[in-house]
Coordinates of C-alpha atoms and ligand atoms in Angstrom, one line a residue:
M842 CA 81.4 -6.2 78.2
C843 CA 83.4 -3.7 80.1
G844 CA 81.7 -0.8 81.9
I845 CA 82.6 2.8 81.6
V846 CA 81.7 5.7 83.8
G847 CA 82.6 9.4 84.0
Y848 CA 81.8 12.4 86.1
L849 CA 82.2 16.2 85.7
G850 CA 80.7 18.4 88.4
G851 CA 81.1 20.1 91.7
G852 CA 81.3 16.9 93.8
K853 CA 84.1 14.5 94.3
A854 CA 84.4 12.4 91.2
Y855 CA 86.0 9.3 93.0
G856 CA 82.9 8.3 95.0
V857 CA 80.7 8.6 91.9
L858 CA 83.1 6.5 89.8
I859 CA 83.5 3.8 92.4
G860 CA 79.8 3.6 93.1
G861 CA 79.1 3.5 89.4
L862 CA 81.8 0.8 88.8
H863 CA 80.2 -1.4 91.5
R864 CA 76.9 -1.2 89.6
L865 CA 78.5 -1.9 86.3
E866 CA 80.6 -4.7 87.5
Y867 CA 78.2 -7.2 86.0
R868 CA 79.6 -6.2 82.7
G869 CA 83.1 -7.4 83.5
Y870 CA 85.2 -7.8 86.6
D871 CA 88.7 -8.9 85.8
S872 CA 90.3 -5.5 86.4
A873 CA 89.3 -1.9 87.1
G874 CA 90.7 1.6 87.1
V875 CA 90.0 5.3 87.5
A876 CA 91.6 8.5 86.3
L877 CA 91.1 11.7 88.2
E878 CA 92.0 15.3 87.4
G879 CA 94.6 16.1 90.1
R880 CA 95.9 19.2 91.7
G881 CA 98.4 21.2 89.7
G882 CA 97.1 19.8 86.4
K883 CA 98.2 16.2 86.8
L884 CA 96.3 13.1 85.9
K885 CA 96.1 10.6 88.8
V886 CA 95.5 7.1 87.5
Y887 CA 94.9 4.0 89.7
R888 CA 94.4 0.6 88.1
S889 CA 94.2 -2.9 89.6
R890 CA 93.7 -6.5 88.5
G891 CA 90.6 -8.0 90.0
K892 CA 87.4 -6.5 91.2
V893 CA 86.4 -2.9 92.0
A894 CA 86.9 -3.8 95.7
D895 CA 90.6 -4.5 94.8
L896 CA 90.8 -1.1 93.2
E897 CA 89.3 0.5 96.4
R898 CA 92.0 -1.2 98.5
L899 CA 94.7 0.1 96.2
T900 CA 93.5 3.7 96.5
E901 CA 93.2 3.6 100.3
G902 CA 95.2 6.5 101.8
K903 CA 95.9 7.9 98.3
D904 CA 94.9 11.2 96.8
T905 CA 91.5 10.7 95.3
S906 CA 90.4 14.3 95.0
G907 CA 89.2 15.9 91.8
C908 CA 85.9 16.9 90.3
L909 CA 86.5 15.2 87.0
G910 CA 87.2 11.6 86.4
I911 CA 86.6 8.5 84.3
G912 CA 86.5 4.8 85.4
H913 CA 86.4 1.4 83.9
T914 CA 85.7 -2.2 84.8
R915 CA 87.0 -4.7 82.3
W916 CA 86.1 -8.0 80.6
A917 CA 89.3 -8.9 78.8
T918 CA 89.2 -9.2 75.0
H919 CA 92.8 -8.1 74.0
G920 CA 95.4 -9.2 76.5
E921 CA 95.1 -11.0 79.8
P922 CA 93.5 -9.4 82.9
S923 CA 96.4 -7.4 84.4
E924 CA 97.3 -4.0 85.7
R925 CA 99.0 -2.9 82.5
N926 CA 96.0 -4.0 80.3
A927 CA 93.5 -2.3 82.7
H928 CA 91.9 1.0 81.7
P929 CA 92.2 4.0 81.8
H930 CA 95.0 4.1 79.3
V931 CA 97.2 7.1 79.4
S932 CA 98.8 8.3 76.2
Q933 CA 102.5 8.5 75.6
S934 CA 102.8 12.2 76.2
G935 CA 100.7 11.8 79.4
R936 CA 98.2 14.4 78.2
L937 CA 95.1 12.3 78.1
A938 CA 93.4 9.3 79.7
L939 CA 90.8 7.2 77.9
V940 CA 88.4 4.4 78.8
H941 CA 86.8 2.2 76.2
N942 CA 84.1 -0.5 75.9
G943 CA 84.1 -2.3 72.6
T944 CA 86.6 -3.6 70.0
I945 CA 88.8 -1.6 67.7
E946 CA 89.0 -4.0 64.8
N947 CA 91.8 -2.3 62.8
Y948 CA 94.0 -1.7 65.9
R949 CA 97.0 -3.7 64.4
P950 CA 97.6 -1.4 61.3
L951 CA 96.9 1.7 63.4
R952 CA 99.5 0.5 66.0
E953 CA 102.1 -0.1 63.3
T954 CA 101.6 3.3 61.8
L955 CA 101.9 4.9 65.3
R956 CA 105.0 2.8 66.0
Q957 CA 106.6 4.3 62.9
C958 CA 105.8 7.7 64.4
G959 CA 107.7 6.9 67.6
Y960 CA 104.9 5.6 69.8
H961 CA 105.5 2.8 72.3
F962 CA 102.9 0.5 73.7
N963 CA 102.7 -0.7 77.2
S964 CA 99.7 -3.0 76.9
E965 CA 98.3 -5.6 74.6
T966 CA 95.0 -3.8 74.3
D967 CA 93.3 -2.3 71.3
T968 CA 92.2 0.6 73.5
E969 CA 95.8 1.9 74.0
V970 CA 96.0 2.4 70.2
L971 CA 93.1 4.8 70.3
A972 CA 94.6 6.7 73.2
Q973 CA 97.9 7.1 71.3
L974 CA 96.1 8.1 68.1
V975 CA 94.2 10.9 69.8
D976 CA 97.5 11.9 71.5
Y977 CA 99.3 11.9 68.1
I978 CA 96.7 14.2 66.6
L979 CA 96.8 16.6 69.6
E980 CA 100.6 16.7 69.6
R981 CA 100.7 17.7 66.0
G982 CA 98.9 20.9 67.2
G983 CA 95.9 22.9 66.0
R984 CA 93.2 20.6 67.4
S985 CA 91.1 20.7 70.5
L986 CA 90.4 17.5 72.4
P987 CA 86.9 17.1 70.8
E988 CA 88.3 17.7 67.3
A989 CA 91.2 15.2 67.9
V990 CA 88.8 12.6 69.2
K991 CA 86.5 13.0 66.2
E992 CA 89.5 12.8 63.8
A993 CA 90.8 9.7 65.5
L994 CA 87.4 8.0 65.5
G995 CA 87.1 8.7 61.8
Q996 CA 90.1 6.3 61.3
V997 CA 88.7 3.6 63.6
E998 CA 86.8 0.5 62.5
G999 CA 84.8 -1.4 65.1
A1000 CA 82.7 -0.8 68.2
Y1001 CA 83.3 1.7 70.9
A1002 CA 81.9 3.7 73.8
I1003 CA 84.7 6.0 75.1
A1004 CA 85.3 8.7 77.6
V1005 CA 88.4 10.9 77.4
M1006 CA 89.8 13.5 79.7
E1007 CA 92.8 15.8 79.2
R1008 CA 95.6 16.8 81.7
G1009 CA 95.2 20.4 82.8
N1010 CA 91.7 20.7 81.5
P1011 CA 89.4 20.0 84.5
D1012 CA 86.4 21.4 82.8
L1013 CA 86.1 19.1 79.8
L1014 CA 85.0 15.5 79.3
V1015 CA 84.5 14.1 75.8
V1016 CA 82.5 10.9 75.1
A1017 CA 81.5 9.0 72.0
R1018 CA 79.8 5.9 70.9
K1019 CA 79.4 3.5 68.0
S1020 CA 77.7 0.1 68.5
S1021 CA 78.4 0.1 72.3
P1022 CA 76.0 1.8 74.7
L1023 CA 76.5 5.1 76.4
V1024 CA 74.1 7.1 78.6
I1025 CA 74.6 10.7 79.8
G1026 CA 72.9 11.8 83.0
V1027 CA 72.2 15.5 83.1
G1028 CA 72.2 16.8 86.7
E1029 CA 72.2 20.3 88.3
G1030 CA 75.7 21.5 87.6
E1031 CA 77.0 18.0 87.1
T1032 CA 77.1 15.4 84.3
F1033 CA 77.4 11.7 84.6
V1034 CA 78.4 9.2 81.9
A1035 CA 78.0 5.5 82.0
S1036 CA 77.5 2.3 79.9
D1037 CA 74.0 2.0 81.3
A1038 CA 71.7 4.1 83.5
T1039 CA 72.4 2.2 86.7
P1040 CA 75.4 4.4 87.9
I1041 CA 73.3 7.5 87.3
V1042 CA 70.2 6.4 89.4
G1043 CA 70.0 8.3 92.6
Y1044 CA 71.8 11.4 91.1
T1045 CA 69.5 12.4 88.4
D1046 CA 66.5 11.0 86.4
R1047 CA 67.3 13.1 83.3
V1048 CA 69.2 11.0 80.7
L1049 CA 70.2 11.2 77.1
Y1050 CA 71.1 8.1 75.2
L1051 CA 74.0 8.8 72.8
K1052 CA 73.4 7.4 69.3
D1053 CA 75.9 5.8 67.0
N1054 CA 78.6 8.1 65.6
E1055 CA 77.8 10.8 68.1
V1056 CA 80.3 12.7 70.2
A1057 CA 79.2 14.6 73.3
V1058 CA 81.3 17.5 74.6
I1059 CA 80.7 18.1 78.3
R1060 CA 82.0 21.4 79.6
R1061 CA 81.7 22.7 83.1
G1062 CA 79.1 25.4 83.3
K1063 CA 78.1 25.1 79.6
P1064 CA 75.1 23.3 78.0
L1065 CA 75.8 19.8 76.7
E1066 CA 76.8 19.6 73.0
V1067 CA 76.1 16.5 70.9
Q1068 CA 77.9 16.5 67.6
T1069 CA 78.1 13.8 64.9
L1070 CA 81.3 12.4 63.5
D1071 CA 80.6 14.0 60.1
G1072 CA 80.4 17.5 61.5
G1073 CA 76.7 17.8 62.2
S1074 CA 75.0 18.3 65.5
R1075 CA 71.8 17.0 67.1
P1076 CA 68.9 19.4 66.6
S1077 CA 67.3 18.5 69.9
L1078 CA 68.9 16.7 72.8
D1079 CA 65.9 14.5 73.5
I1080 CA 66.4 14.2 77.3
Q1081 CA 64.4 11.3 78.7
T1082 CA 63.1 10.6 82.2
L1083 CA 64.6 7.5 83.8
R1084 CA 62.2 5.2 85.6
L1085 CA 64.6 3.2 87.8
S1086 CA 65.0 3.4 91.6
V1087 CA 67.9 2.7 93.9
A1088 CA 65.8 0.0 95.6
Q1089 CA 65.5 -1.9 92.4
L1090 CA 69.3 -2.1 92.2
E1091 CA 69.8 -3.4 95.7
K1092 CA 69.7 -7.0 97.1
G1093 CA 66.7 -6.3 99.4
G1094 CA 67.8 -8.7 102.2
F1095 CA 68.8 -11.6 99.9
P1096 CA 72.4 -12.9 100.1
T1097 CA 72.8 -12.6 96.3
F1098 CA 71.2 -10.9 93.4
M1099 CA 70.5 -14.2 91.7
L1100 CA 68.4 -15.5 94.7
K1101 CA 66.6 -12.2 94.9
E1102 CA 65.8 -12.3 91.2
I1103 CA 64.6 -15.9 91.4
F1104 CA 62.3 -15.0 94.2
E1105 CA 61.1 -11.8 92.5
Q1106 CA 59.5 -13.8 89.7
P1107 CA 55.9 -13.6 91.0
S1108 CA 56.1 -9.8 91.0
T1109 CA 58.2 -9.5 87.8
L1110 CA 55.6 -11.7 85.9
T1111 CA 52.9 -9.5 87.3
D1112 CA 54.7 -6.5 85.8
C1113 CA 55.3 -8.3 82.6
L1114 CA 51.6 -9.2 82.2
R1115 CA 50.2 -5.8 83.3
G1116 CA 47.8 -4.3 80.8
R1117 CA 48.5 -7.1 78.2
I1118 CA 45.4 -9.3 78.9
T1119 CA 41.9 -7.8 79.1
S1120 CA 40.4 -7.9 82.6
D1121 CA 38.0 -10.6 81.6
G1122 CA 41.0 -12.8 80.6
K1123 CA 39.6 -13.2 77.1
R1124 CA 41.9 -11.2 74.8
V1125 CA 45.6 -10.3 74.6
V1126 CA 46.6 -6.7 73.9
L1127 CA 50.1 -6.2 72.5
S1128 CA 50.3 -2.8 70.8
G1129 CA 53.7 -3.7 69.2
V1130 CA 51.7 -6.3 67.2
T1131 CA 48.3 -4.7 66.7
D1132 CA 49.9 -1.4 65.6
N1133 CA 51.7 -3.3 62.9
R1134 CA 48.9 -5.7 62.1
E1135 CA 49.4 -5.6 58.3
R1136 CA 53.1 -6.6 58.6
F1137 CA 52.2 -9.6 60.8
L1138 CA 49.3 -10.6 58.6
R1139 CA 51.4 -10.7 55.5
A1140 CA 54.3 -12.5 57.3
R1141 CA 55.2 -15.8 55.5
R1142 CA 57.3 -16.9 58.6
I1143 CA 59.0 -15.7 61.7
V1144 CA 62.7 -15.9 62.3
I1145 CA 63.9 -15.6 65.9
V1146 CA 67.5 -14.5 66.6
A1147 CA 69.0 -14.6 70.1
C1148 CA 72.0 -15.8 72.2
G1149 CA 72.4 -18.0 75.3
T1150 CA 69.4 -18.1 77.6
S1151 CA 67.4 -15.8 75.3
W1152 CA 68.0 -18.4 72.5
H1153 CA 66.5 -21.1 74.8
A1154 CA 63.4 -18.8 75.2
A1155 CA 63.4 -18.5 71.4
L1156 CA 63.1 -22.3 71.1
I1157 CA 60.1 -22.3 73.4
G1158 CA 58.8 -19.3 71.4
K1159 CA 59.0 -21.3 68.2
R1160 CA 56.6 -24.0 69.6
L1161 CA 54.3 -21.4 71.0
I1162 CA 54.0 -19.4 67.8
Q1163 CA 53.7 -22.5 65.6
Q1164 CA 51.0 -24.0 67.8
L1165 CA 49.1 -20.9 68.8
G1166 CA 50.0 -18.3 66.2
G1167 CA 49.8 -20.7 63.2
L1168 CA 53.0 -19.4 61.6
P1169 CA 56.2 -21.3 60.7
V1170 CA 59.1 -20.2 62.9
E1171 CA 62.9 -20.7 62.5
V1172 CA 65.3 -20.0 65.4
E1173 CA 68.9 -19.0 64.8
Y1174 CA 71.8 -18.2 67.0
A1175 CA 72.3 -14.5 66.3
S1176 CA 76.0 -15.1 65.9
E1177 CA 75.4 -17.6 63.1
F1178 CA 72.5 -15.8 61.4
R1179 CA 74.8 -13.2 59.8
Y1180 CA 77.2 -15.7 58.3
G1181 CA 74.6 -18.2 57.0
C1182 CA 73.5 -16.2 53.9
P1183 CA 70.1 -15.6 55.4
R1184 CA 67.3 -15.7 52.9
I1185 CA 65.2 -13.0 54.5
G1186 CA 62.9 -10.6 52.8
E1187 CA 60.0 -8.2 53.2
E1188 CA 57.6 -11.0 53.9
D1189 CA 59.5 -12.0 57.0
V1190 CA 59.2 -10.9 60.6
V1191 CA 62.5 -11.2 62.5
V1192 CA 62.1 -11.3 66.3
A1193 CA 65.2 -10.4 68.3
I1194 CA 65.2 -11.5 72.0
S1195 CA 67.7 -10.0 74.4
Q1196 CA 67.6 -9.2 78.1
S1197 CA 70.3 -6.5 77.9
G1198 CA 69.3 -5.2 74.5
E1199 CA 73.0 -4.7 73.9
T1200 CA 74.3 -8.2 72.8
A1201 CA 76.6 -7.4 69.8
D1202 CA 75.6 -10.6 67.9
T1203 CA 71.9 -9.9 68.3
L1204 CA 72.3 -6.3 67.4
A1205 CA 74.2 -7.1 64.3
A1206 CA 71.5 -9.7 63.3
V1207 CA 68.8 -7.0 63.8
Q1208 CA 70.7 -4.5 61.6
L1209 CA 71.2 -7.1 58.8
A1210 CA 67.5 -8.2 59.0
R1211 CA 66.5 -4.5 58.5
E1212 CA 68.9 -4.1 55.6
L1213 CA 67.3 -7.2 54.0
G1214 CA 63.8 -5.6 54.3
A1215 CA 62.4 -7.7 57.2
F1216 CA 60.1 -6.2 59.8
V1217 CA 62.0 -6.4 63.1
Y1218 CA 60.3 -6.9 66.4
G1219 CA 62.3 -6.8 69.7
I1220 CA 61.7 -8.6 73.0
C1221 CA 64.0 -6.9 75.5
N1222 CA 64.3 -5.9 79.1
V1223 CA 66.5 -2.9 79.4
V1224 CA 64.5 0.1 78.3
G1225 CA 66.2 2.4 75.9
S1226 CA 69.0 -0.1 75.1
S1227 CA 70.4 -0.4 71.6
I1228 CA 68.2 -3.3 70.2
P1229 CA 64.8 -1.8 71.1
R1230 CA 66.0 1.4 69.5
S1231 CA 67.0 -0.4 66.3
T1232 CA 63.8 -2.5 65.8
H1233 CA 60.6 -1.4 64.1
S1234 CA 58.5 -2.4 67.1
G1235 CA 58.5 -4.7 70.1
T1236 CA 57.5 -5.6 73.6
Y1237 CA 59.5 -5.0 76.7
I1238 CA 59.4 -7.8 79.3
H1239 CA 59.5 -5.3 82.2
V1240 CA 61.1 -7.6 84.8
G1241 CA 63.3 -4.8 86.2
P1242 CA 67.1 -4.8 86.3
E1243 CA 68.7 -8.2 86.2
I1244 CA 72.0 -7.9 88.0
G1245 CA 73.0 -11.6 88.6
V1246 CA 75.0 -12.7 85.6
A1247 CA 73.0 -15.9 85.2
S1248 CA 69.6 -15.0 83.6
T1249 CA 66.6 -16.1 85.6
K1250 CA 63.7 -13.7 85.8
A1251 CA 64.4 -12.4 82.3
F1252 CA 64.0 -15.9 81.0
T1253 CA 60.5 -16.4 82.5
G1254 CA 59.6 -12.9 81.3
Q1255 CA 60.8 -13.6 77.8
V1256 CA 58.8 -16.9 77.6
T1257 CA 55.7 -15.0 79.0
V1258 CA 56.0 -12.4 76.3
L1259 CA 56.4 -15.0 73.6
A1260 CA 53.2 -16.7 74.9
L1261 CA 51.4 -13.3 74.6
L1262 CA 52.9 -12.8 71.2
A1263 CA 51.7 -16.3 70.0
L1264 CA 48.2 -15.7 71.4
C1265 CA 48.0 -12.2 69.8
L1266 CA 49.1 -13.6 66.4
G1267 CA 46.5 -16.4 66.8
Q1268 CA 43.9 -13.8 67.5
I1269 CA 44.7 -11.5 64.6
R1270 CA 45.3 -14.3 62.1
G1271 CA 42.1 -16.1 63.3
T1272 CA 44.0 -19.4 63.8
L1273 CA 43.0 -19.8 67.4
A1274 CA 39.6 -20.4 68.9
E1275 CA 38.4 -17.8 71.4
E1276 CA 38.2 -20.4 74.2
D1277 CA 41.8 -21.5 73.6
V1278 CA 43.0 -17.9 73.9
E1279 CA 41.0 -17.6 77.1
R1280 CA 42.3 -20.8 78.6
V1281 CA 46.0 -19.9 78.1
A1282 CA 45.4 -16.2 78.9
K1283 CA 43.8 -17.0 82.2
A1284 CA 46.6 -19.4 83.1
L1285 CA 49.0 -16.6 82.3
L1286 CA 47.2 -14.3 84.7
R1287 CA 47.5 -17.0 87.4
L1288 CA 51.2 -17.4 86.8
P1289 CA 52.4 -15.1 89.6
E1290 CA 50.6 -17.3 92.2
T1291 CA 51.7 -20.5 90.4
I1292 CA 55.3 -19.4 90.6
E1293 CA 54.8 -18.3 94.3
E1294 CA 53.7 -21.8 95.0
T1295 CA 56.6 -23.3 93.0
L1296 CA 59.1 -21.3 95.0
R1297 CA 58.0 -23.1 98.2
L1298 CA 60.2 -25.9 96.9
A1299 CA 63.3 -23.9 97.8
P1300 CA 64.1 -25.6 101.1
E1301 CA 63.6 -29.0 99.5
V1302 CA 65.8 -28.1 96.6
E1303 CA 68.5 -26.7 98.9
Q1304 CA 68.5 -30.0 100.8
L1305 CA 68.6 -32.0 97.5
S1306 CA 71.5 -29.9 96.2
K1307 CA 73.8 -31.2 99.0
T1308 CA 73.6 -34.7 97.3
F1309 CA 75.2 -33.3 94.2
T1310 CA 77.8 -30.8 95.4
F1311 CA 80.6 -33.1 94.2
A1312 CA 79.0 -34.4 91.0
H1313 CA 81.2 -33.9 87.9
N1314 CA 78.6 -34.2 85.1
F1315 CA 74.9 -33.8 84.8
L1316 CA 72.4 -34.7 82.0
Y1317 CA 69.2 -32.6 81.6
L1318 CA 66.5 -34.2 79.6
G1319 CA 63.1 -33.0 78.4
R1320 CA 60.8 -33.3 75.4
G1321 CA 58.6 -31.0 73.4
Y1322 CA 58.2 -27.7 75.2
N1323 CA 60.6 -28.8 77.8
Y1324 CA 63.6 -29.7 75.7
P1325 CA 64.6 -26.1 75.8
T1326 CA 63.9 -26.1 79.5
A1327 CA 66.5 -28.9 79.8
L1328 CA 69.0 -26.8 77.8
E1329 CA 68.3 -23.9 80.1
G1330 CA 68.6 -26.0 83.3
A1331 CA 72.0 -27.3 82.1
L1332 CA 73.3 -23.8 81.2
K1333 CA 72.3 -22.4 84.6
L1334 CA 74.2 -25.2 86.3
K1335 CA 77.4 -25.0 84.3
E1336 CA 77.7 -21.2 84.3
I1337 CA 77.5 -20.8 88.0
S1338 CA 78.7 -24.1 89.5
Y1339 CA 81.3 -24.9 86.7
I1340 CA 79.9 -28.5 86.7
H1341 CA 79.7 -29.9 83.2
A1342 CA 76.0 -30.3 82.2
E1343 CA 74.4 -31.2 78.9
G1344 CA 70.8 -30.7 77.9
Y1345 CA 69.2 -33.1 75.5
P1346 CA 65.9 -34.0 74.0
A1347 CA 65.0 -37.0 76.2
A1348 CA 64.5 -39.3 73.2
E1349 CA 67.9 -38.5 71.8
M1350 CA 69.5 -39.9 74.8
K1351 CA 69.5 -43.4 73.4
H1352 CA 71.4 -42.2 70.4
G1353 CA 74.6 -41.5 72.3
P1354 CA 74.5 -39.9 75.8
I1355 CA 73.1 -43.1 77.3
A1356 CA 76.6 -44.4 77.2
L1357 CA 77.5 -41.9 79.9
I1358 CA 74.9 -43.1 82.4
D1359 CA 76.1 -44.7 85.6
H1360 CA 75.5 -44.3 89.3
E1361 CA 77.7 -41.2 89.4
M1362 CA 75.8 -39.4 86.6
P1363 CA 72.6 -37.6 87.7
S1364 CA 69.9 -37.0 85.1
V1365 CA 67.4 -34.2 85.7
I1366 CA 64.3 -35.1 83.8
I1367 CA 61.6 -32.6 83.2
A1368 CA 58.4 -34.6 83.0
P1369 CA 55.1 -32.7 83.6
N1370 CA 51.8 -34.3 82.7
D1371 CA 51.8 -33.2 79.1
S1372 CA 51.2 -34.9 75.7
L1373 CA 54.7 -36.5 75.9
H1374 CA 54.5 -37.7 79.5
D1375 CA 54.4 -41.4 78.7
K1376 CA 57.3 -41.1 76.3
V1377 CA 59.4 -39.3 79.0
L1378 CA 58.4 -42.0 81.5
S1379 CA 60.1 -44.6 79.3
N1380 CA 63.2 -42.4 79.2
V1381 CA 63.2 -42.4 83.0
Q1382 CA 63.0 -46.2 83.0
Q1383 CA 65.9 -46.3 80.5
V1384 CA 68.1 -44.2 82.8
K1385 CA 67.1 -46.3 85.9
A1386 CA 67.8 -49.6 84.1
R1387 CA 71.4 -48.4 83.7
G1388 CA 71.9 -47.5 87.3
G1389 CA 71.6 -43.8 86.8
I1390 CA 70.2 -41.3 89.4
V1391 CA 67.0 -39.5 88.4
V1392 CA 65.8 -36.2 89.7
A1393 CA 62.4 -35.7 88.1
V1394 CA 60.4 -32.5 87.8
I1395 CA 56.8 -33.7 87.8
N1396 CA 53.3 -32.5 88.4
K1397 CA 51.9 -33.1 91.8
G1398 CA 50.4 -36.6 92.1
D1399 CA 52.4 -38.2 89.3
E1400 CA 52.8 -41.6 91.1
A1401 CA 54.1 -43.4 88.0
I1402 CA 57.3 -41.3 87.8
K1403 CA 57.5 -40.8 91.6
S1404 CA 57.8 -44.6 92.1
L1405 CA 60.8 -44.7 89.6
A1406 CA 62.8 -41.6 90.3
D1407 CA 65.3 -41.2 93.1
F1408 CA 64.1 -37.6 93.8
V1409 CA 61.1 -35.7 92.6
L1410 CA 60.3 -32.0 92.6
E1411 CA 56.6 -31.4 92.3
I1412 CA 55.4 -28.4 90.5
P1413 CA 51.8 -27.1 90.0
A1414 CA 50.0 -28.0 86.7
V1415 CA 49.6 -25.4 84.0
P1416 CA 48.7 -25.7 80.3
E1417 CA 51.4 -27.6 78.4
C1418 CA 52.6 -24.5 76.5
L1419 CA 53.4 -22.7 79.8
T1420 CA 55.2 -25.6 81.6
P1421 CA 58.7 -24.3 80.8
I1422 CA 58.0 -21.1 82.8
V1423 CA 57.1 -23.2 85.9
A1424 CA 59.6 -26.0 85.4
S1425 CA 62.5 -23.7 85.0
V1426 CA 62.1 -22.4 88.6
P1427 CA 63.3 -25.5 90.5
L1428 CA 66.1 -25.8 88.0
Q1429 CA 67.2 -22.3 88.7
L1430 CA 67.1 -23.1 92.4
L1431 CA 69.0 -26.4 92.0
A1432 CA 71.8 -24.7 90.1
Y1433 CA 71.9 -21.9 92.6
Y1434 CA 72.2 -24.1 95.7
I1435 CA 74.8 -26.4 94.1
A1436 CA 76.9 -23.4 93.2
V1437 CA 76.5 -22.0 96.7
N1438 CA 77.6 -25.3 98.2
K1439 CA 80.7 -25.2 96.1
G1440 CA 81.5 -21.7 97.3
R1441 CA 81.1 -20.1 93.9
N1442 CA 80.4 -16.4 93.3
V1443 CA 76.9 -17.0 91.8
D1444 CA 76.4 -13.4 90.9
R1445 CA 79.7 -13.0 89.1
P1446 CA 80.8 -16.4 87.8
R1447 CA 84.3 -16.6 86.3
N1448 CA 84.9 -15.5 82.7
L1449 CA 81.3 -14.3 82.2
A1450 CA 79.8 -10.9 81.8
K1451 CA 76.2 -9.8 81.8
S1452 CA 76.2 -7.8 78.7
V1453 CA 78.2 -9.3 75.8
T1454 CA 78.9 -6.3 73.5
V1455 CA 81.7 -8.0 71.6
E1456 CA 81.3 -10.4 68.7
Ligands
LIG518 C1 72.9 -17.1 80.7 C2 73.0 -15.7 80.2 C3 73.5 -15.5 78.8 C4 72.7 -14.5 78.0 C5 73.2 -14.2 76.7 C6 72.4 -13.2 75.9 O1 72.4 -17.1 82.0 O2 72.7 -14.8 80.8 O3 73.6 -16.7 78.1 O4 71.4 -15.0 77.9 O5 74.5 -13.6 76.8 O6 72.2 -12.0 76.6 P1 71.0 -11.1 76.2 O7 69.7 -11.7 76.6 O8 71.3 -9.9 77.1 O9 71.1 -10.8 74.7

């Protein structure tokens, strides 16, 4: 939620900030702003409601010079999207500008105290309180900007990544973090700051990930200083090399990031599988598991925590691990886990799934699980993000940057890693016969070509989507491994097309949702040739008997369902436990084309953000 960016160097800050904000726009896009160090020691602040492009229009013809600046793209939490609630916030005396990602939980009492000291507030945001608090400390005298920032943060409860600059001080930028991400790019004579590494790519590959309760003081011509809020400093800066290219961040000829990411899945799954199955296809090699063999061997159960699409992957993971790994599994929404008095202990393994690695609810669940003594294993995409840095071990899905807000390639990567995890557990626990490991492992190795073949459905799905552009409601049904696929298909459709869609276990339909079925209500039924095929076939009959429209996702040659359904999408056959990976592809395409028909912004659907760093 919200993206922040900063620059101090010899170049023009504005271009770096705008370019960075475009890359961070997936984090929020209801308003944007920049502050620049102006000539004659003045701060120039431009803010606008809407997208970064609106901000660019606002600054046309204006003075955007300056070699120091900070920028922000917002996903509203406190106060509506508007110019006055947009960041940067300038303090009452005008001496500093501040951008913030996160939530200041105790902003109300702080605001009351500051009001009593004569401060006025122009916005409804929690962030402005922090700007005024730093201002108050500076105005009392005797404190430098870094000291004032540290003193202010000492009084703050909540989550923050901030960047602060001071009027008349073009050589200093102060940044800090707690529970919200912040990356510093160290270039030649210039320093970059951002919520993730994407704005830094192309400028430098030397990055430092700030840790919780750290404050970085960036001074022109001086080495970077990293201090802690309690007065300590980092012994070694631990600069890392960034492995991300500009090409990975561009659309590569596709009209949208989402379509590019759907079509990338054969190659992202190749990357995800690389080195994780022996070349003879007989064994799975996951060092995150085998290096911690004892913890997995003594595990009495696995608890998976995640949100949204990652939670759907977790539901599939539950079946995979129970079937192949032989361990009981519970799946919890990360946001509920904390408040449900979790009975977690040292014999439990908690698996946290998150594409971004920054989701606040999942991160909080990870922290609680660690406090309760569990061994915590992460399945994440963004390398170096907060969750992988907070877990004991884990496996990256390695599907590359996912920019489209709706998750696609990350979902198939997550399920693939969960299948590898289940096989690896089956191997080390001895619950799986060698030939079963080999059968699934070989099918996993063939996945990239299976998905390539599935993607050839795109023109057919595009055509089919036209039938449903004006539908108001959709039902998605599936059973067993594909009940979560139904949930995921429904989520994809609603988040990008704004059509109401519900996912249900197909057999539950008769306990309520069947009342909704009529000739205006399409049901998308996921019905591969698996162990529950005949049961799902009778669900198709039940929908048809009530005049409903059926779109069935079936395996090639399934004449029984083909003769009943109104439309079929035929996918290649794979072992039952891998069907969600293949079946989710036509559902991604269906949601995509319906949303495009409706003229929606599929990459940036309304009200959503890619990285949800607020509770
Ligand atoms: C849906 C979607 C969200 C995320 C959820 C968790 O397409 O993208 O539901 O899956 O916000 O995000 P991560 O996986 O980053 O923790």
